[in-house]
PDB file of C-alpha atoms in Angstrom:
ATOM      1  CA  LYS I  20       0.000   0.000   0.000  1.00 78.00           C
ATOM      2  CA  HIS I  21       2.723   2.490   0.951  1.00 84.00           C
ATOM      3  CA  ARG I  22       5.531   1.151  -1.255  1.00 86.00           C
ATOM      4  CA  ALA I  23       4.866   3.703  -3.981  1.00 86.00           C
ATOM      5  CA  HIS I  24       5.814   6.427  -1.473  1.00 89.00           C
ATOM      6  CA  LEU I  25       9.212   4.958  -0.575  1.00 94.00           C
ATOM      7  CA  HIS I  26      11.520   7.327  -2.416  1.00 95.00           C
ATOM      8  CA  THR I  27      14.884   7.471  -0.638  1.00 96.00           C
ATOM      9  CA  TYR I  28      16.445   5.535   2.214  1.00 96.00           C
ATOM     10  CA  CYS I  29      19.430   7.388   3.681  1.00 97.00           C
ATOM     11  CA  SER I  30      21.681   5.585   6.135  1.00 97.00           C
ATOM     12  CA  LEU I  31      24.072   7.714   8.206  1.00 96.00           C
ATOM     13  CA  GLY I  32      26.873   5.618   9.677  1.00 94.00           C
ATOM     14  CA  SER I  33      24.792   2.491  10.283  1.00 95.00           C
ATOM     15  CA  PRO I  34      26.713  -0.784  10.625  1.00 94.00           C
ATOM     16  CA  HIS I  35      24.615  -2.877   8.229  1.00 96.00           C
ATOM     17  CA  LEU I  36      27.180  -5.701   8.262  1.00 96.00           C
ATOM     18  CA  GLY I  37      27.877  -5.589  11.980  1.00 92.00           C
ATOM     19  CA  TYR I  38      31.295  -5.168  13.513  1.00 87.00           C
ATOM     20  CA  ILE I  39      33.522  -8.018  12.364  1.00 87.00           C
ATOM     21  CA  TYR I  40      36.613  -6.425  10.812  1.00 82.00           C
ATOM     22  CA  THR I  41      38.135  -3.500  12.647  1.00 77.00           C
ATOM     23  CA  ASP I  42      41.360  -1.735  13.427  1.00 72.00           C
ATOM     24  CA  ASN I  43      40.101   0.182  16.452  1.00 67.00           C
ATOM     25  CA  THR I  44      41.571  -1.532  19.516  1.00 68.00           C
ATOM     26  CA  PHE I  45      39.836   0.880  21.902  1.00 67.00           C
ATOM     27  CA  VAL I  46      36.390   0.035  20.580  1.00 66.00           C
ATOM     28  CA  ASP I  47      37.302  -3.664  20.319  1.00 68.00           C
ATOM     29  CA  GLY I  48      38.324  -3.672  23.978  1.00 71.00           C
ATOM     30  CA  GLY I  49      35.267  -1.724  25.048  1.00 68.00           C
ATOM     31  CA  LEU I  50      32.992  -4.003  23.055  1.00 69.00           C
ATOM     32  CA  TRP I  51      34.570  -7.108  24.590  1.00 68.00           C
ATOM     33  CA  PHE I  52      34.327  -5.621  28.102  1.00 70.00           C
ATOM     34  CA  LEU I  53      30.688  -4.571  27.749  1.00 69.00           C
ATOM     35  CA  LYS I  54      29.696  -7.904  26.213  1.00 69.00           C
ATOM     36  CA  LYS I  55      31.280  -9.719  29.183  1.00 73.00           C
ATOM     37  CA  ILE I  56      30.158  -7.392  31.995  1.00 78.00           C
ATOM     38  CA  LYS I  57      26.764  -6.174  30.791  1.00 77.00           C
ATOM     39  CA  ASN I  58      25.914  -9.126  28.549  1.00 76.00           C
ATOM     40  CA  SER I  59      24.253  -6.627  26.216  1.00 77.00           C
ATOM     41  CA  ALA I  60      22.106  -8.346  23.595  1.00 83.00           C
ATOM     42  CA  SER I  61      22.554  -5.513  21.087  1.00 83.00           C
ATOM     43  CA  LEU I  62      26.366  -5.641  21.356  1.00 81.00           C
ATOM     44  CA  HIS I  63      26.308  -9.405  20.808  1.00 83.00           C
ATOM     45  CA  GLN I  64      24.064  -8.832  17.776  1.00 90.00           C
ATOM     46  CA  PHE I  65      26.418  -6.158  16.447  1.00 86.00           C
ATOM     47  CA  ALA I  66      29.360  -8.572  16.756  1.00 86.00           C
ATOM     48  CA  LEU I  67      27.357 -11.519  15.303  1.00 91.00           C
ATOM     49  CA  THR I  68      27.935 -13.451  18.545  1.00 88.00           C
ATOM     50  CA  ASP I  69      24.296 -13.585  19.649  1.00 92.00           C
ATOM     51  CA  SER I  70      23.840 -17.045  18.179  1.00 94.00           C
ATOM     52  CA  LYS I  71      25.717 -20.337  18.008  1.00 94.00           C
ATOM     53  CA  THR I  72      26.684 -19.592  14.411  1.00 94.00           C
ATOM     54  CA  PRO I  73      26.881 -16.265  12.561  1.00 94.00           C
ATOM     55  CA  LEU I  74      24.414 -17.635   9.980  1.00 95.00           C
ATOM     56  CA  THR I  75      21.668 -17.601  12.601  1.00 96.00           C
ATOM     57  CA  SER I  76      22.683 -14.277  14.165  1.00 96.00           C
ATOM     58  CA  PHE I  77      20.278 -11.350  14.233  1.00 96.00           C
ATOM     59  CA  MET I  78      22.389  -9.240  11.860  1.00 96.00           C
ATOM     60  CA  TYR I  79      22.629 -12.058   9.330  1.00 97.00           C
ATOM     61  CA  ARG I  80      18.886 -12.721   9.457  1.00 97.00           C
ATOM     62  CA  LEU I  81      18.272  -8.980   9.138  1.00 97.00           C
ATOM     63  CA  SER I  82      20.417  -8.933   5.990  1.00 98.00           C
ATOM     64  CA  GLU I  83      18.033 -11.507   4.507  1.00 98.00           C
ATOM     65  CA  ALA I  84      14.895  -9.484   5.278  1.00 97.00           C
ATOM     66  CA  PRO I  85      13.227  -7.610   2.435  1.00 96.00           C
ATOM     67  CA  GLY I  86      12.847  -3.861   2.574  1.00 95.00           C
ATOM     68  CA  LEU I  87      15.534  -1.754   0.930  1.00 97.00           C
ATOM     69  CA  GLN I  88      14.591  -2.905  -2.569  1.00 97.00           C
ATOM     70  CA  PHE I  89      11.266  -1.062  -2.263  1.00 97.00           C
ATOM     71  CA  PHE I  90      13.012   2.326  -2.338  1.00 97.00           C
ATOM     72  CA  LYS I  91      13.952   4.151  -5.534  1.00 96.00           C
ATOM     73  CA  ASN I  92      17.219   5.398  -4.020  1.00 97.00           C
ATOM     74  CA  VAL I  93      19.419   3.961  -1.264  1.00 98.00           C
ATOM     75  CA  LEU I  94      22.163   6.169   0.146  1.00 98.00           C
ATOM     76  CA  PHE I  95      24.933   4.787   2.346  1.00 98.00           C
ATOM     77  CA  VAL I  96      26.795   7.618   4.087  1.00 97.00           C
ATOM     78  CA  ALA I  97      29.961   6.712   6.002  1.00 97.00           C
ATOM     79  CA  SER I  98      33.220   8.134   7.254  1.00 95.00           C
ATOM     80  CA  PRO I  99      36.507   6.216   7.312  1.00 93.00           C
ATOM     81  CA  GLN I 100      37.226   8.224  10.497  1.00 90.00           C
ATOM     82  CA  ASP I 101      34.244   6.592  12.240  1.00 88.00           C
ATOM     83  CA  GLY I 102      35.389   3.862  14.630  1.00 82.00           C
ATOM     84  CA  TYR I 103      31.893   2.941  15.808  1.00 83.00           C
ATOM     85  CA  ALA I 104      30.344   2.020  12.469  1.00 89.00           C
ATOM     86  CA  PRO I 105      33.080   0.464  10.333  1.00 91.00           C
ATOM     87  CA  PHE I 106      33.392   2.092   6.916  1.00 94.00           C
ATOM     88  CA  TYR I 107      32.851  -1.143   4.942  1.00 96.00           C
ATOM     89  CA  SER I 108      29.838  -2.028   7.101  1.00 96.00           C
ATOM     90  CA  ALA I 109      28.153   1.365   6.786  1.00 97.00           C
ATOM     91  CA  ARG I 110      28.668   1.331   3.002  1.00 98.00           C
ATOM     92  CA  VAL I 111      27.754  -2.374   2.629  1.00 98.00           C
ATOM     93  CA  GLU I 112      30.988  -3.265   0.872  1.00 97.00           C
ATOM     94  CA  VAL I 113      33.169  -6.344   0.831  1.00 97.00           C
ATOM     95  CA  HIS I 114      36.093  -6.007   3.225  1.00 95.00           C
ATOM     96  CA  ALA I 115      39.394  -7.353   1.866  1.00 94.00           C
ATOM     97  CA  LYS I 116      39.952  -9.409   5.040  1.00 93.00           C
ATOM     98  CA  SER I 117      36.769 -11.374   4.351  1.00 95.00           C
ATOM     99  CA  LEU I 118      38.381 -12.932   1.292  1.00 95.00           C
ATOM    100  CA  ARG I 119      40.997 -14.623   3.521  1.00 95.00           C
ATOM    101  CA  ASP I 120      38.891 -15.233   6.634  1.00 94.00           C
ATOM    102  CA  PRO I 121      37.830 -18.876   7.038  1.00 93.00           C
ATOM    103  CA  LYS I 122      35.707 -18.098  10.122  1.00 89.00           C
ATOM    104  CA  HIS I 123      33.564 -15.111   9.069  1.00 92.00           C
ATOM    105  CA  GLY I 124      34.496 -14.458   5.441  1.00 95.00           C
ATOM    106  CA  SER I 125      31.695 -16.409   3.812  1.00 96.00           C
ATOM    107  CA  VAL I 126      29.148 -14.913   6.232  1.00 96.00           C
ATOM    108  CA  HIS I 127      30.357 -11.407   5.467  1.00 96.00           C
ATOM    109  CA  LEU I 128      30.209 -12.006   1.707  1.00 97.00           C
ATOM    110  CA  ALA I 129      26.735 -13.528   2.014  1.00 98.00           C
ATOM    111  CA  MET I 130      25.494 -10.522   4.003  1.00 98.00           C
ATOM    112  CA  VAL I 131      26.789  -8.110   1.357  1.00 98.00           C
ATOM    113  CA  ASN I 132      25.052 -10.211  -1.297  1.00 98.00           C
ATOM    114  CA  ASN I 133      21.839 -10.468   0.757  1.00 98.00           C
ATOM    115  CA  LEU I 134      21.639  -6.694   1.026  1.00 98.00           C
ATOM    116  CA  MET I 135      22.859  -5.677  -2.424  1.00 98.00           C
ATOM    117  CA  ARG I 136      21.366  -8.318  -4.740  1.00 98.00           C
ATOM    118  CA  PRO I 137      17.728  -7.213  -4.257  1.00 98.00           C
ATOM    119  CA  LEU I 138      18.775  -3.615  -4.933  1.00 98.00           C
ATOM    120  CA  GLN I 139      20.476  -4.616  -8.179  1.00 98.00           C
ATOM    121  CA  ASP I 140      17.594  -6.874  -9.212  1.00 98.00           C
ATOM    122  CA  ASN I 141      15.105  -4.023  -8.697  1.00 97.00           C
ATOM    123  CA  ASN I 142      17.250  -1.337 -10.373  1.00 97.00           C
ATOM    124  CA  VAL I 143      17.516   0.707  -7.189  1.00 98.00           C
ATOM    125  CA  ASN I 144      19.841   3.688  -7.450  1.00 97.00           C
ATOM    126  CA  VAL I 145      22.553   3.000  -4.838  1.00 98.00           C
ATOM    127  CA  VAL I 146      24.903   5.828  -3.891  1.00 97.00           C
ATOM    128  CA  ARG I 147      27.777   5.459  -1.436  1.00 98.00           C
ATOM    129  CA  PHE I 148      29.149   8.606   0.176  1.00 97.00           C
ATOM    130  CA  GLU I 149      32.535   8.979   1.842  1.00 97.00           C
ATOM    131  CA  VAL I 150      32.565  11.817   4.374  1.00 95.00           C
ATOM    132  CA  HIS I 151      35.627  13.363   6.068  1.00 92.00           C
ATOM    133  CA  PHE I 152      35.584  15.645   9.101  1.00 88.00           C
ATOM    134  CA  ASN I 153      38.179  17.867  10.712  1.00 83.00           C
ATOM    135  CA  VAL I 154      38.512  15.892  13.956  1.00 75.00           C
ATOM    136  CA  GLN I 155      41.990  16.970  15.057  1.00 67.00           C
ATOM    137  CA  GLY I 156      42.196  18.068  18.660  1.00 58.00           C
ATOM    138  CA  THR I 157      39.019  16.319  19.727  1.00 57.00           C
ATOM    139  CA  GLY I 158      40.745  14.551  22.623  1.00 65.00           C
ATOM    140  CA  PHE I 159      39.660  11.112  23.681  1.00 61.00           C
ATOM    141  CA  ASP I 160      36.688  11.096  21.276  1.00 56.00           C
ATOM    142  CA  GLY I 161      39.145  11.549  18.411  1.00 55.00           C
ATOM    143  CA  THR I 162      41.406   8.816  19.731  1.00 57.00           C
ATOM    144  CA  ILE I 163      38.616   6.247  19.942  1.00 56.00           C
ATOM    145  CA  LYS I 164      37.158   7.492  16.638  1.00 69.00           C
ATOM    146  CA  ARG I 165      33.864   8.474  18.250  1.00 73.00           C
ATOM    147  CA  ALA I 166      34.010  12.122  17.127  1.00 80.00           C
ATOM    148  CA  ALA I 167      33.428  11.384  13.428  1.00 85.00           C
ATOM    149  CA  HIS I 168      30.516   9.077  14.249  1.00 86.00           C
ATOM    150  CA  ILE I 169      28.821  11.768  16.331  1.00 88.00           C
ATOM    151  CA  MET I 170      29.518  14.447  13.713  1.00 89.00           C
ATOM    152  CA  LEU I 171      27.981  12.259  11.022  1.00 88.00           C
ATOM    153  CA  LEU I 172      24.787  11.984  13.061  1.00 91.00           C
ATOM    154  CA  GLU I 173      24.545  15.335  14.816  1.00 91.00           C
ATOM    155  CA  SER I 174      26.443  17.996  12.868  1.00 91.00           C
ATOM    156  CA  LEU I 175      23.813  20.411  11.569  1.00 93.00           C
ATOM    157  CA  PRO I 176      26.254  22.093   9.144  1.00 92.00           C
ATOM    158  CA  PHE I 177      27.085  18.680   7.652  1.00 94.00           C
ATOM    159  CA  ILE I 178      23.435  17.630   7.435  1.00 93.00           C
ATOM    160  CA  ARG I 179      22.396  20.935   5.853  1.00 95.00           C
ATOM    161  CA  HIS I 180      25.231  20.695   3.318  1.00 94.00           C
ATOM    162  CA  PHE I 181      24.449  17.050   2.559  1.00 95.00           C
ATOM    163  CA  ILE I 182      20.771  17.834   1.961  1.00 94.00           C
ATOM    164  CA  SER I 183      21.510  20.866  -0.218  1.00 95.00           C
ATOM    165  CA  MET I 184      24.027  18.927  -2.346  1.00 95.00           C
ATOM    166  CA  ASN I 185      21.766  15.877  -2.776  1.00 94.00           C
ATOM    167  CA  ARG I 186      18.313  17.432  -2.928  1.00 92.00           C
ATOM    168  CA  ASP I 187      17.538  15.772  -6.287  1.00 90.00           C
ATOM    169  CA  ILE I 188      18.057  12.268  -4.833  1.00 88.00           C
ATOM    170  CA  LEU I 189      16.546  12.935  -1.428  1.00 85.00           C
ATOM    171  CA  PHE I 190      13.286  14.540  -2.510  1.00 81.00           C
TER     172      PHE I 190
END
C-alpha cells in the first residue's frame, strides 16, 4: 500500500554488516568488556555473537529481510574516520579481510550479497558517500574514533550541506 511512497532511504553511519573487521583496539576492547560485563544483547548482535553460528545471528537474518529494494534510491553515508560504524559495514561493501577469513568471510560475503542483490535486481539507485571531518584536537573522542561518528549523526552544518548537495536524490 505504501511502497509507492518509498523514495529514498538514507543511512548515516549504520553498521549494516555488523562489527567483524576492525582496526580500532579501543572500541574492540570496550565491546569485549561490555559484552562480558553487561551481557548486552545488542552488542552481541552487532558482533554476530548472539547465536551459536553467525548464519543464525540477528544481523545475518536482518540482511536476509526484504525492505531496501522497495526504495527508488538507497544512500549509504559513512566516514573512514568513524570507529563505531566500520566504513565497509556502513557502506555495505566487501572487506578485503573477508576474502581470507575462514571463520567469518563467507558470512560477510553472504550478508553483502543479501543486502545488495535485491537492490540490483530491482534497479535501485545505490549511492555510497565517503565523508571526512576535521577531527583533530578532539581529545579522547578523536582517539577512539567516536568524534566522526557523532559528527555524522549530529552535525547540523554537515546535514544541511548534505541535503543541499543531494536534494535531487533525497526529494
